[in-house]
């Protein structure tokens, strides 16, 4: 038989754990304080540790999911998307943009009221992705108050949303030193 590979200290840990387990089985009253300590530790972890699914980081890219009102045609939706791209390109942090209207966007039945746009920022941006998202969201909402949906989120969240069935059409990419 081949020798079993053991990590340093594993034998000592096995010995201590075995002794503690035997003592706990001989005196089950000790289980209550141990269980209480574990519950307190779990409560502290739930209350004080961050629980976001994704870490808080600046991807430098974000999407703006929006929808035009029901009944809006492809031509009008395209014009809204082009106008939003122009607004985004006026921001010094954004270098280029593109637009896709009425394509699948991961959905088997494309709707003309959903639009996908991608923008890339210039390399010398000074604002964080959250600041740029907030500024552009305000500008988009002021220019198009009748949009039924207008949000901003980073690409990873958008992709997870697409996997779950919600689509996020406008993508803005910001590349900088950070």
CSV table of N, CA and C in Angstrom, one decimal:
chain,number,residue,atom,x,y,z
A,1,UNK,N,0.8,-1.2,0.0
A,1,UNK,CA,0.0,0.0,0.0
A,1,UNK,C,0.9,1.3,0.0
A,2,UNK,N,0.4,2.3,-0.7
A,2,UNK,CA,1.1,3.5,-0.8
A,2,UNK,C,0.9,4.3,0.5
A,3,UNK,N,1.9,5.0,1.0
A,3,UNK,CA,1.8,5.9,2.2
A,3,UNK,C,0.8,7.0,1.9
A,4,UNK,N,0.0,7.3,2.9
A,4,UNK,CA,-1.0,8.4,2.8
A,4,UNK,C,-0.2,9.8,3.1
A,5,UNK,N,-0.4,10.7,2.2
A,5,UNK,CA,0.2,12.0,2.4
A,5,UNK,C,-0.5,12.8,3.5
A,6,UNK,N,0.2,13.3,4.4
A,6,UNK,CA,-0.4,14.1,5.5
A,6,UNK,C,0.2,15.5,5.5
A,7,UNK,N,-0.7,16.5,5.7
A,7,UNK,CA,-0.2,17.8,5.9
A,7,UNK,C,0.4,18.0,7.2
A,8,UNK,N,1.3,19.0,7.3
A,8,UNK,CA,2.0,19.3,8.6
A,8,UNK,C,0.9,19.7,9.7
A,9,UNK,N,0.9,19.0,10.8
A,9,UNK,CA,0.0,19.3,11.9
A,9,UNK,C,-1.3,18.6,11.7
A,10,UNK,N,-1.5,17.8,10.7
A,10,UNK,CA,-2.8,17.1,10.5
A,10,UNK,C,-2.9,16.0,11.5
A,11,UNK,N,-1.9,15.3,11.9
A,11,UNK,CA,-2.0,14.3,12.9
A,11,UNK,C,-2.4,14.9,14.2
A,12,UNK,N,-1.7,16.0,14.6
A,12,UNK,CA,-2.1,16.6,15.9
A,12,UNK,C,-3.5,17.1,15.9
A,13,UNK,N,-4.0,17.7,14.8
A,13,UNK,CA,-5.4,18.1,14.7
A,13,UNK,C,-6.4,17.0,14.8
A,14,UNK,N,-6.1,15.9,14.1
A,14,UNK,CA,-6.9,14.7,14.2
A,14,UNK,C,-7.0,14.2,15.6
A,15,UNK,N,-5.9,14.2,16.3
A,15,UNK,CA,-5.8,13.7,17.7
A,15,UNK,C,-6.7,14.6,18.6
A,16,UNK,N,-6.5,15.9,18.5
A,16,UNK,CA,-7.3,16.9,19.3
A,16,UNK,C,-8.8,16.8,19.0
A,17,UNK,N,-9.1,16.7,17.7
A,17,UNK,CA,-10.5,16.6,17.3
A,17,UNK,C,-11.1,15.3,17.9
A,18,UNK,N,-10.4,14.2,17.8
A,18,UNK,CA,-10.9,12.9,18.3
A,18,UNK,C,-11.2,13.0,19.8
A,19,UNK,N,-10.3,13.6,20.5
A,19,UNK,CA,-10.5,13.7,22.0
A,19,UNK,C,-11.7,14.6,22.3
A,20,UNK,N,-11.8,15.7,21.6
A,20,UNK,CA,-12.9,16.6,21.9
A,20,UNK,C,-14.2,15.9,21.5
A,21,UNK,N,-14.3,15.2,20.4
A,21,UNK,CA,-15.5,14.5,20.0
A,21,UNK,C,-15.9,13.4,21.1
A,22,UNK,N,-14.9,12.7,21.6
A,22,UNK,CA,-15.2,11.7,22.6
A,22,UNK,C,-15.7,12.4,23.9
A,23,UNK,N,-15.1,13.5,24.3
A,23,UNK,CA,-15.6,14.2,25.5
A,23,UNK,C,-17.0,14.7,25.3
A,24,UNK,N,-17.3,15.2,24.1
A,24,UNK,CA,-18.6,15.8,23.8
A,24,UNK,C,-19.7,14.7,23.8
A,25,UNK,N,-19.3,13.5,23.3
A,25,UNK,CA,-20.3,12.4,23.3
A,25,UNK,C,-20.5,11.9,24.7
A,26,UNK,N,-19.5,11.9,25.6
A,26,UNK,CA,-19.7,11.5,27.0
A,26,UNK,C,-20.5,12.5,27.8
A,27,UNK,N,-20.4,13.7,27.5
A,27,UNK,CA,-21.1,14.8,28.2
A,27,UNK,C,-21.8,15.7,27.2
A,28,UNK,N,-23.0,15.2,26.7
A,28,UNK,CA,-23.8,16.0,25.7
A,28,UNK,C,-24.2,17.4,26.1
A,29,UNK,N,-24.1,17.7,27.4
A,29,UNK,CA,-24.5,19.0,27.9
A,29,UNK,C,-23.6,20.1,27.3
A,30,UNK,N,-22.3,19.7,27.0
A,30,UNK,CA,-21.4,20.6,26.4
A,30,UNK,C,-21.8,21.0,24.9
A,31,UNK,N,-22.7,20.3,24.3
A,31,UNK,CA,-23.1,20.6,23.0
A,31,UNK,C,-23.9,21.9,22.9
A,32,UNK,N,-24.6,22.2,24.0
A,32,UNK,CA,-25.4,23.5,24.0
A,32,UNK,C,-24.5,24.7,23.9
A,33,UNK,N,-23.5,24.9,24.8
A,33,UNK,CA,-22.7,26.1,24.6
A,33,UNK,C,-21.9,26.1,23.3
A,34,UNK,N,-21.5,25.0,22.8
A,34,UNK,CA,-20.8,25.0,21.5
A,34,UNK,C,-21.8,25.4,20.4
A,35,UNK,N,-23.0,24.9,20.4
A,35,UNK,CA,-24.0,25.3,19.4
A,35,UNK,C,-24.3,26.8,19.5
A,36,UNK,N,-24.4,27.3,20.8
A,36,UNK,CA,-24.7,28.7,21.0
A,36,UNK,C,-23.6,29.5,20.4
A,37,UNK,N,-22.3,29.1,20.7
A,37,UNK,CA,-21.2,29.9,20.2
A,37,UNK,C,-21.2,29.9,18.6
A,38,UNK,N,-21.5,28.8,18.0
A,38,UNK,CA,-21.6,28.7,16.6
A,38,UNK,C,-22.7,29.6,16.0
A,39,UNK,N,-23.8,29.6,16.7
A,39,UNK,CA,-24.9,30.5,16.2
A,39,UNK,C,-24.6,31.9,16.4
A,40,UNK,N,-23.9,32.3,17.5
A,40,UNK,CA,-23.5,33.7,17.6
A,40,UNK,C,-22.5,34.1,16.5
A,41,UNK,N,-21.5,33.2,16.3
A,41,UNK,CA,-20.6,33.5,15.2
A,41,UNK,C,-21.3,33.6,13.8
A,42,UNK,N,-22.3,32.8,13.6
A,42,UNK,CA,-23.0,32.9,12.3
A,42,UNK,C,-23.8,34.2,12.2
A,43,UNK,N,-24.4,34.6,13.4
A,43,UNK,CA,-25.2,35.8,13.4
A,43,UNK,C,-24.2,37.0,13.1
A,44,UNK,N,-23.1,37.0,13.8
A,44,UNK,CA,-22.1,38.1,13.5
A,44,UNK,C,-21.7,38.1,12.1
A,45,UNK,N,-21.4,37.0,11.5
A,45,UNK,CA,-21.1,36.9,10.1
A,45,UNK,C,-22.2,37.5,9.2
A,46,UNK,N,-23.4,37.1,9.4
A,46,UNK,CA,-24.5,37.6,8.6
A,46,UNK,C,-24.7,39.1,8.7
A,47,UNK,N,-24.6,39.6,9.9
A,47,UNK,CA,-24.9,41.0,10.2
A,47,UNK,C,-23.8,41.9,9.8
A,48,UNK,N,-22.5,41.5,9.9
A,48,UNK,CA,-21.4,42.4,9.7
A,48,UNK,C,-20.6,42.2,8.5
A,49,UNK,N,-20.6,41.0,7.9
A,49,UNK,CA,-19.9,40.8,6.7
A,49,UNK,C,-20.7,41.2,5.5
A,50,UNK,N,-20.0,41.7,4.4
A,50,UNK,CA,-20.8,42.0,3.2
A,50,UNK,C,-21.3,40.8,2.5
A,51,UNK,N,-22.5,40.9,2.0
A,51,UNK,CA,-23.1,39.7,1.4
A,51,UNK,C,-23.4,39.8,0.0
A,52,UNK,N,-22.9,40.8,-0.7
A,52,UNK,CA,-23.1,41.0,-2.1
A,52,UNK,C,-22.6,39.8,-2.9
A,53,UNK,N,-23.4,39.4,-3.9
A,53,UNK,CA,-23.0,38.3,-4.7
A,53,UNK,C,-21.7,38.6,-5.5
A,54,UNK,N,-21.6,39.8,-6.0
A,54,UNK,CA,-20.4,40.2,-6.7
A,54,UNK,C,-19.6,41.2,-5.9
A,55,UNK,N,-18.3,41.2,-6.0
A,55,UNK,CA,-17.6,42.2,-5.2
A,55,UNK,C,-17.8,43.6,-5.8
A,56,UNK,N,-17.5,44.6,-5.1
A,56,UNK,CA,-17.7,46.0,-5.5
A,56,UNK,C,-16.4,46.4,-6.2
A,57,UNK,N,-16.4,46.4,-7.5
A,57,UNK,CA,-15.3,46.8,-8.3
A,57,UNK,C,-15.7,47.6,-9.5
A,58,UNK,N,-14.8,48.4,-10.0
A,58,UNK,CA,-15.0,49.3,-11.2
A,58,UNK,C,-14.6,48.5,-12.4
A,59,UNK,N,-15.5,47.9,-13.1
A,59,UNK,CA,-15.2,47.2,-14.3
A,59,UNK,C,-14.8,48.1,-15.5
A,60,UNK,N,-15.2,49.3,-15.4
A,60,UNK,CA,-14.9,50.2,-16.5
A,60,UNK,C,-15.9,50.1,-17.6
A,61,UNK,N,-16.8,49.2,-17.5
A,61,UNK,CA,-17.8,49.0,-18.5
A,61,UNK,C,-19.2,48.9,-17.8
A,62,UNK,N,-20.2,49.6,-18.4
A,62,UNK,CA,-21.5,49.4,-17.8
A,62,UNK,C,-22.6,49.4,-18.9
A,63,UNK,N,-23.7,48.9,-18.6
A,63,UNK,CA,-24.8,48.8,-19.5
A,63,UNK,C,-26.0,49.7,-19.0
A,64,UNK,N,-26.8,50.2,-20.0
A,64,UNK,CA,-27.9,50.9,-19.6
A,64,UNK,C,-29.1,50.2,-20.3
A,65,UNK,N,-29.8,49.4,-19.5
A,65,UNK,CA,-31.0,48.7,-20.0
A,65,UNK,C,-32.1,49.8,-20.1
A,66,UNK,N,-32.8,49.9,-21.2
A,66,UNK,CA,-33.9,50.8,-21.3
A,66,UNK,C,-34.9,50.3,-22.3
A,67,UNK,N,-36.1,50.7,-22.2
A,67,UNK,CA,-37.2,50.3,-23.1
A,67,UNK,C,-37.9,51.6,-23.5
A,68,UNK,N,-38.3,51.6,-24.7
A,68,UNK,CA,-39.2,52.7,-25.2
A,68,UNK,C,-40.6,52.2,-24.9
A,69,UNK,N,-41.6,53.2,-25.0
A,69,UNK,CA,-43.0,52.8,-24.7
A,69,UNK,C,-43.5,51.7,-25.7
A,70,UNK,N,-44.4,50.9,-25.2
A,70,UNK,CA,-45.0,49.9,-26.1
A,70,UNK,C,-45.6,50.5,-27.3
A,71,UNK,N,-45.4,49.9,-28.4
A,71,UNK,CA,-45.9,50.5,-29.6
A,71,UNK,C,-44.9,51.3,-30.4
A,72,UNK,N,-43.8,51.6,-29.8
A,72,UNK,CA,-42.8,52.4,-30.5
A,72,UNK,C,-42.1,51.5,-31.6
A,73,UNK,N,-42.0,52.1,-32.7
A,73,UNK,CA,-41.4,51.3,-33.9
A,73,UNK,C,-39.9,51.2,-33.8
A,74,UNK,N,-39.4,50.4,-34.7
A,74,UNK,CA,-37.9,50.2,-34.8
A,74,UNK,C,-37.2,51.5,-35.1
A,75,UNK,N,-37.8,52.3,-36.1
A,75,UNK,CA,-37.2,53.6,-36.5
A,75,UNK,C,-37.1,54.5,-35.3
A,76,UNK,N,-38.2,54.7,-34.5
A,76,UNK,CA,-38.2,55.6,-33.4
A,76,UNK,C,-37.2,55.1,-32.3
A,77,UNK,N,-37.2,53.8,-32.1
A,77,UNK,CA,-36.3,53.2,-31.0
A,77,UNK,C,-34.9,53.4,-31.5
A,78,UNK,N,-34.6,53.2,-32.7
A,78,UNK,CA,-33.2,53.4,-33.2
A,78,UNK,C,-32.8,54.9,-33.0
A,79,UNK,N,-33.7,55.8,-33.3
A,79,UNK,CA,-33.4,57.2,-33.1
A,79,UNK,C,-33.1,57.5,-31.7
A,80,UNK,N,-33.9,57.0,-30.7
A,80,UNK,CA,-33.6,57.1,-29.3
A,80,UNK,C,-32.2,56.6,-29.0
A,81,UNK,N,-31.9,55.4,-29.5
A,81,UNK,CA,-30.6,54.8,-29.2
A,81,UNK,C,-29.4,55.7,-29.8
A,82,UNK,N,-29.6,56.2,-31.0
A,82,UNK,CA,-28.6,57.1,-31.6
A,82,UNK,C,-28.4,58.4,-30.7
A,83,UNK,N,-29.5,58.9,-30.3
A,83,UNK,CA,-29.5,60.1,-29.5
A,83,UNK,C,-28.8,59.8,-28.1
A,84,UNK,N,-29.1,58.7,-27.6
A,84,UNK,CA,-28.4,58.3,-26.3
A,84,UNK,C,-26.9,58.1,-26.5
A,85,UNK,N,-26.5,57.5,-27.7
A,85,UNK,CA,-25.1,57.4,-28.0
A,85,UNK,C,-24.5,58.8,-28.1
A,86,UNK,N,-25.1,59.7,-28.8
A,86,UNK,CA,-24.6,61.1,-28.9
A,86,UNK,C,-24.4,61.7,-27.5
A,87,UNK,N,-25.4,61.5,-26.6
A,87,UNK,CA,-25.2,62.0,-25.3
A,87,UNK,C,-24.0,61.4,-24.6
A,88,UNK,N,-23.9,60.1,-24.7
A,88,UNK,CA,-22.8,59.4,-24.1
A,88,UNK,C,-21.5,59.8,-24.6
A,89,UNK,N,-21.4,60.0,-25.9
A,89,UNK,CA,-20.1,60.4,-26.6
A,89,UNK,C,-19.7,61.9,-26.2
A,90,UNK,N,-20.7,62.7,-25.8
A,90,UNK,CA,-20.3,64.1,-25.3
A,90,UNK,C,-19.6,64.0,-24.0
A,91,UNK,N,-19.7,62.9,-23.2
A,91,UNK,CA,-19.0,62.8,-22.0
A,91,UNK,C,-17.5,62.6,-22.3
A,92,UNK,N,-16.6,63.3,-21.7
A,92,UNK,CA,-15.2,63.1,-22.0
A,92,UNK,C,-14.7,61.7,-21.6
A,93,UNK,N,-15.4,61.0,-20.7
A,93,UNK,CA,-14.9,59.7,-20.3
A,93,UNK,C,-15.2,58.6,-21.4
A,94,UNK,N,-16.1,58.9,-22.4
A,94,UNK,CA,-16.5,58.0,-23.4
A,94,UNK,C,-15.9,58.3,-24.7
A,95,UNK,N,-15.2,57.2,-25.3
A,95,UNK,CA,-14.5,57.4,-26.5
A,95,UNK,C,-15.3,57.0,-27.8
A,96,UNK,N,-16.1,55.9,-27.7
A,96,UNK,CA,-16.8,55.4,-28.8
A,96,UNK,C,-18.1,54.6,-28.4
A,97,UNK,N,-19.0,54.4,-29.3
A,97,UNK,CA,-20.3,53.8,-28.9
A,97,UNK,C,-20.8,53.0,-30.2
A,98,UNK,N,-21.6,52.0,-29.9
A,98,UNK,CA,-22.2,51.3,-31.0
A,98,UNK,C,-23.7,51.0,-30.6
A,99,UNK,N,-24.5,50.6,-31.5
A,99,UNK,CA,-25.9,50.4,-31.3
A,99,UNK,C,-26.5,49.2,-32.0
A,100,UNK,N,-27.3,48.4,-31.3
A,100,UNK,CA,-28.0,47.3,-32.0
A,100,UNK,C,-29.5,47.4,-31.6
A,101,UNK,N,-30.4,47.4,-32.5
A,101,UNK,CA,-31.8,47.5,-32.3
A,101,UNK,C,-32.5,46.4,-32.9
A,102,UNK,N,-33.5,45.8,-32.2
A,102,UNK,CA,-34.4,44.8,-32.7
A,102,UNK,C,-33.7,43.5,-33.0
A,103,UNK,N,-32.5,43.2,-32.4
A,103,UNK,CA,-31.9,41.9,-32.6
A,103,UNK,C,-32.2,41.1,-31.4
A,104,UNK,N,-31.9,39.8,-31.4
A,104,UNK,CA,-32.3,38.9,-30.3
A,104,UNK,C,-32.0,39.3,-28.9
A,105,UNK,N,-30.8,39.8,-28.6
A,105,UNK,CA,-30.4,40.2,-27.3
A,105,UNK,C,-30.6,39.0,-26.3
A,106,UNK,N,-30.3,37.8,-26.8
A,106,UNK,CA,-30.5,36.6,-26.0
A,106,UNK,C,-31.9,36.2,-25.8
A,107,UNK,N,-32.9,36.8,-26.5
A,107,UNK,CA,-34.3,36.5,-26.4
A,107,UNK,C,-34.7,35.9,-27.8
A,108,UNK,N,-35.5,34.8,-27.7
A,108,UNK,CA,-35.9,34.2,-29.0
A,108,UNK,C,-36.9,35.1,-29.8
A,109,UNK,N,-37.6,36.0,-29.1
A,109,UNK,CA,-38.6,36.9,-29.7
A,109,UNK,C,-38.1,38.3,-29.5
A,110,UNK,N,-37.3,38.9,-30.4
A,110,UNK,CA,-36.8,40.2,-30.2
A,110,UNK,C,-38.0,41.2,-30.3
A,111,UNK,N,-37.8,42.3,-29.5
A,111,UNK,CA,-38.8,43.3,-29.4
A,111,UNK,C,-38.2,44.6,-29.9
A,112,UNK,N,-38.9,45.4,-30.7
A,112,UNK,CA,-38.2,46.6,-31.2
A,112,UNK,C,-38.1,47.7,-30.2
A,113,UNK,N,-38.6,47.5,-29.0
A,113,UNK,CA,-38.5,48.5,-27.9
A,113,UNK,C,-37.3,48.3,-27.1
A,114,UNK,N,-36.5,47.3,-27.3
A,114,UNK,CA,-35.3,47.0,-26.6
A,114,UNK,C,-34.1,47.4,-27.5
A,115,UNK,N,-33.1,48.0,-26.9
A,115,UNK,CA,-31.9,48.4,-27.7
A,115,UNK,C,-30.6,48.0,-27.0
A,116,UNK,N,-29.6,47.7,-27.7
A,116,UNK,CA,-28.3,47.4,-27.2
A,116,UNK,C,-27.3,48.4,-27.7
A,117,UNK,N,-26.6,49.0,-26.9
A,117,UNK,CA,-25.5,50.0,-27.3
A,117,UNK,C,-24.3,49.7,-26.4
A,118,UNK,N,-23.1,49.8,-27.0
A,118,UNK,CA,-21.9,49.6,-26.3
A,118,UNK,C,-21.0,50.8,-26.5
A,119,UNK,N,-20.4,51.4,-25.5
A,119,UNK,CA,-19.5,52.5,-25.5
A,119,UNK,C,-18.2,52.2,-24.8
A,120,UNK,N,-17.1,52.7,-25.4
A,120,UNK,CA,-15.8,52.5,-24.7
A,120,UNK,C,-15.3,53.9,-24.3
A,121,UNK,N,-14.7,53.9,-23.2
A,121,UNK,CA,-14.2,55.2,-22.7
A,121,UNK,C,-12.8,55.5,-23.2
A,122,UNK,N,-12.4,56.7,-23.0
A,122,UNK,CA,-11.1,57.1,-23.3
A,122,UNK,C,-10.2,56.7,-22.2
A,123,UNK,N,-8.9,56.5,-22.5
A,123,UNK,CA,-8.0,56.0,-21.5
A,123,UNK,C,-7.7,57.0,-20.3
A,124,UNK,N,-8.1,58.3,-20.5
A,124,UNK,CA,-7.7,59.3,-19.5
A,124,UNK,C,-8.9,59.7,-18.6
A,125,UNK,N,-9.8,58.8,-18.3
A,125,UNK,CA,-11.0,59.2,-17.5
A,125,UNK,C,-10.6,59.4,-16.1
A,126,UNK,N,-11.2,60.4,-15.5
A,126,UNK,CA,-10.9,60.7,-14.1
A,126,UNK,C,-12.1,60.2,-13.2
A,127,UNK,N,-13.2,60.1,-13.7
A,127,UNK,CA,-14.4,59.7,-12.9
A,127,UNK,C,-14.5,58.1,-12.8
A,128,UNK,N,-15.0,57.7,-11.7
A,128,UNK,CA,-15.3,56.2,-11.6
A,128,UNK,C,-16.4,55.8,-12.5
A,129,UNK,N,-16.6,54.5,-12.7
A,129,UNK,CA,-17.7,54.0,-13.5
A,129,UNK,C,-19.0,54.4,-12.9
A,130,UNK,N,-19.1,54.4,-11.5
A,130,UNK,CA,-20.4,54.8,-10.9
A,130,UNK,C,-20.7,56.2,-11.1
A,131,UNK,N,-19.7,57.1,-11.1
A,131,UNK,CA,-20.0,58.5,-11.3
A,131,UNK,C,-20.4,58.8,-12.8
A,132,UNK,N,-19.8,58.1,-13.7
A,132,UNK,CA,-20.2,58.2,-15.1
A,132,UNK,C,-21.6,57.7,-15.3
A,133,UNK,N,-21.9,56.5,-14.7
A,133,UNK,CA,-23.2,55.9,-14.8
A,133,UNK,C,-24.3,56.9,-14.3
A,134,UNK,N,-24.0,57.5,-13.2
A,134,UNK,CA,-25.0,58.4,-12.5
A,134,UNK,C,-25.2,59.6,-13.4
A,135,UNK,N,-24.1,60.2,-13.9
A,135,UNK,CA,-24.2,61.4,-14.8
A,135,UNK,C,-25.0,61.1,-16.1
A,136,UNK,N,-24.7,60.0,-16.7
A,136,UNK,CA,-25.3,59.6,-18.0
A,136,UNK,C,-26.8,59.2,-17.7
A,137,UNK,N,-27.1,58.6,-16.6
A,137,UNK,CA,-28.5,58.2,-16.3
A,137,UNK,C,-29.3,59.5,-16.2
A,138,UNK,N,-28.8,60.5,-15.5
A,138,UNK,CA,-29.5,61.8,-15.4
A,138,UNK,C,-29.7,62.4,-16.7
A,139,UNK,N,-28.7,62.4,-17.6
A,139,UNK,CA,-28.8,63.0,-18.9
A,139,UNK,C,-29.8,62.3,-19.8
A,140,UNK,N,-29.7,60.9,-19.7
A,140,UNK,CA,-30.7,60.1,-20.5
A,140,UNK,C,-32.1,60.3,-20.1
A,141,UNK,N,-32.3,60.4,-18.7
A,141,UNK,CA,-33.7,60.5,-18.2
A,141,UNK,C,-34.2,61.9,-18.6
A,142,UNK,N,-33.3,63.0,-18.5
A,142,UNK,CA,-33.8,64.3,-18.9
A,142,UNK,C,-34.1,64.4,-20.4
A,143,UNK,N,-33.4,63.7,-21.2
A,143,UNK,CA,-33.6,63.7,-22.7
A,143,UNK,C,-34.8,62.9,-23.1
A,144,UNK,N,-35.0,61.8,-22.4
A,144,UNK,CA,-36.1,60.8,-22.7
A,144,UNK,C,-36.9,60.5,-21.5
A,145,UNK,N,-37.7,61.4,-21.0
A,145,UNK,CA,-38.5,61.1,-19.8
A,145,UNK,C,-39.6,60.0,-20.0
A,146,UNK,N,-39.9,59.7,-21.3
A,146,UNK,CA,-41.0,58.7,-21.5
A,146,UNK,C,-40.5,57.3,-21.6
A,147,UNK,N,-39.2,57.0,-21.4
A,147,UNK,CA,-38.7,55.6,-21.4
A,147,UNK,C,-39.4,54.9,-20.3
A,148,UNK,N,-39.8,53.6,-20.6
A,148,UNK,CA,-40.5,52.8,-19.5
A,148,UNK,C,-39.5,52.2,-18.5
A,149,UNK,N,-38.3,52.0,-19.0
A,149,UNK,CA,-37.2,51.4,-18.1
A,149,UNK,C,-35.9,52.2,-18.5
A,150,UNK,N,-35.2,52.6,-17.4
A,150,UNK,CA,-33.9,53.2,-17.6
A,150,UNK,C,-33.1,52.9,-16.4
A,151,UNK,N,-32.1,52.0,-16.5
A,151,UNK,CA,-31.2,51.6,-15.4
A,151,UNK,C,-29.8,51.7,-15.8
A,152,UNK,N,-28.8,51.7,-14.9
A,152,UNK,CA,-27.4,51.5,-15.2
A,152,UNK,C,-26.8,50.4,-14.3
A,153,UNK,N,-26.0,49.6,-14.9
A,153,UNK,CA,-25.4,48.5,-14.2
A,153,UNK,C,-24.1,48.1,-14.9
A,154,UNK,N,-23.2,47.5,-14.2
A,154,UNK,CA,-22.0,47.0,-14.8
A,154,UNK,C,-22.3,45.7,-15.6
A,155,UNK,N,-21.3,45.4,-16.5
A,155,UNK,CA,-21.6,44.3,-17.4
A,155,UNK,C,-21.8,43.0,-16.8
A,156,UNK,N,-21.0,42.6,-15.8
A,156,UNK,CA,-21.2,41.3,-15.2
A,156,UNK,C,-22.6,41.1,-14.6
A,157,UNK,N,-23.1,42.1,-14.0
A,157,UNK,CA,-24.5,42.0,-13.5
A,157,UNK,C,-25.5,41.9,-14.6
A,158,UNK,N,-25.2,42.6,-15.7
A,158,UNK,CA,-26.0,42.5,-16.9
A,158,UNK,C,-26.0,41.1,-17.5
A,159,UNK,N,-24.9,40.5,-17.6
A,159,UNK,CA,-24.8,39.2,-18.1
A,159,UNK,C,-25.5,38.2,-17.2
A,160,UNK,N,-25.4,38.3,-15.9
A,160,UNK,CA,-26.1,37.5,-15.0
A,160,UNK,C,-27.6,37.7,-15.2
A,161,UNK,N,-28.0,38.9,-15.4
A,161,UNK,CA,-29.4,39.2,-15.7
A,161,UNK,C,-29.9,38.6,-17.0
A,162,UNK,N,-29.1,38.6,-18.0
A,162,UNK,CA,-29.4,38.0,-19.3
A,162,UNK,C,-29.6,36.5,-19.1
A,163,UNK,N,-28.8,35.9,-18.3
A,163,UNK,CA,-28.9,34.4,-18.0
A,163,UNK,C,-30.2,34.1,-17.3
A,164,UNK,N,-30.7,35.1,-16.5
A,164,UNK,CA,-31.9,34.9,-15.7
A,164,UNK,C,-33.1,35.3,-16.5
A,165,UNK,N,-33.0,35.9,-17.7
A,165,UNK,CA,-34.1,36.2,-18.5
A,165,UNK,C,-34.4,37.7,-18.6
A,166,UNK,N,-33.7,38.6,-17.9
A,166,UNK,CA,-33.9,40.0,-18.0
A,166,UNK,C,-32.8,40.6,-18.9
A,167,UNK,N,-33.1,41.4,-19.8
A,167,UNK,CA,-32.1,41.9,-20.8
A,167,UNK,C,-31.7,43.3,-20.5
A,168,UNK,N,-30.5,43.6,-20.7
A,168,UNK,CA,-30.0,45.0,-20.4
A,168,UNK,C,-29.3,45.5,-21.7
A,169,UNK,N,-29.9,46.3,-22.5
A,169,UNK,CA,-29.4,46.6,-23.8
A,169,UNK,C,-28.2,47.6,-24.0
A,170,UNK,N,-28.1,48.7,-23.3
A,170,UNK,CA,-27.0,49.7,-23.6
A,170,UNK,C,-25.8,49.4,-22.8
A,171,UNK,N,-24.6,49.2,-23.5
A,171,UNK,CA,-23.4,48.9,-22.8
A,171,UNK,C,-22.4,50.1,-23.0
A,172,UNK,N,-21.8,50.6,-21.9
A,172,UNK,CA,-20.9,51.6,-22.0
A,172,UNK,C,-19.6,51.1,-21.4
A,173,UNK,N,-18.5,51.1,-22.1
A,173,UNK,CA,-17.2,50.6,-21.6
A,173,UNK,C,-16.3,51.8,-21.3
A,174,UNK,N,-15.7,51.8,-20.1
A,174,UNK,CA,-14.8,52.9,-19.7
A,174,UNK,C,-13.5,52.3,-19.4
A,175,UNK,N,-12.4,52.7,-20.0
A,175,UNK,CA,-11.1,52.2,-19.8
A,175,UNK,C,-10.2,53.3,-19.3
A,176,UNK,N,-9.5,53.1,-18.2
A,176,UNK,CA,-8.7,54.1,-17.6
A,176,UNK,C,-7.5,53.5,-16.9
A,177,UNK,N,-6.8,54.3,-16.1
A,177,UNK,CA,-5.6,53.9,-15.4
A,177,UNK,C,-6.0,53.0,-14.3
A,178,UNK,N,-7.2,53.1,-13.7
A,178,UNK,CA,-7.5,52.3,-12.5
A,178,UNK,C,-8.1,51.0,-12.8
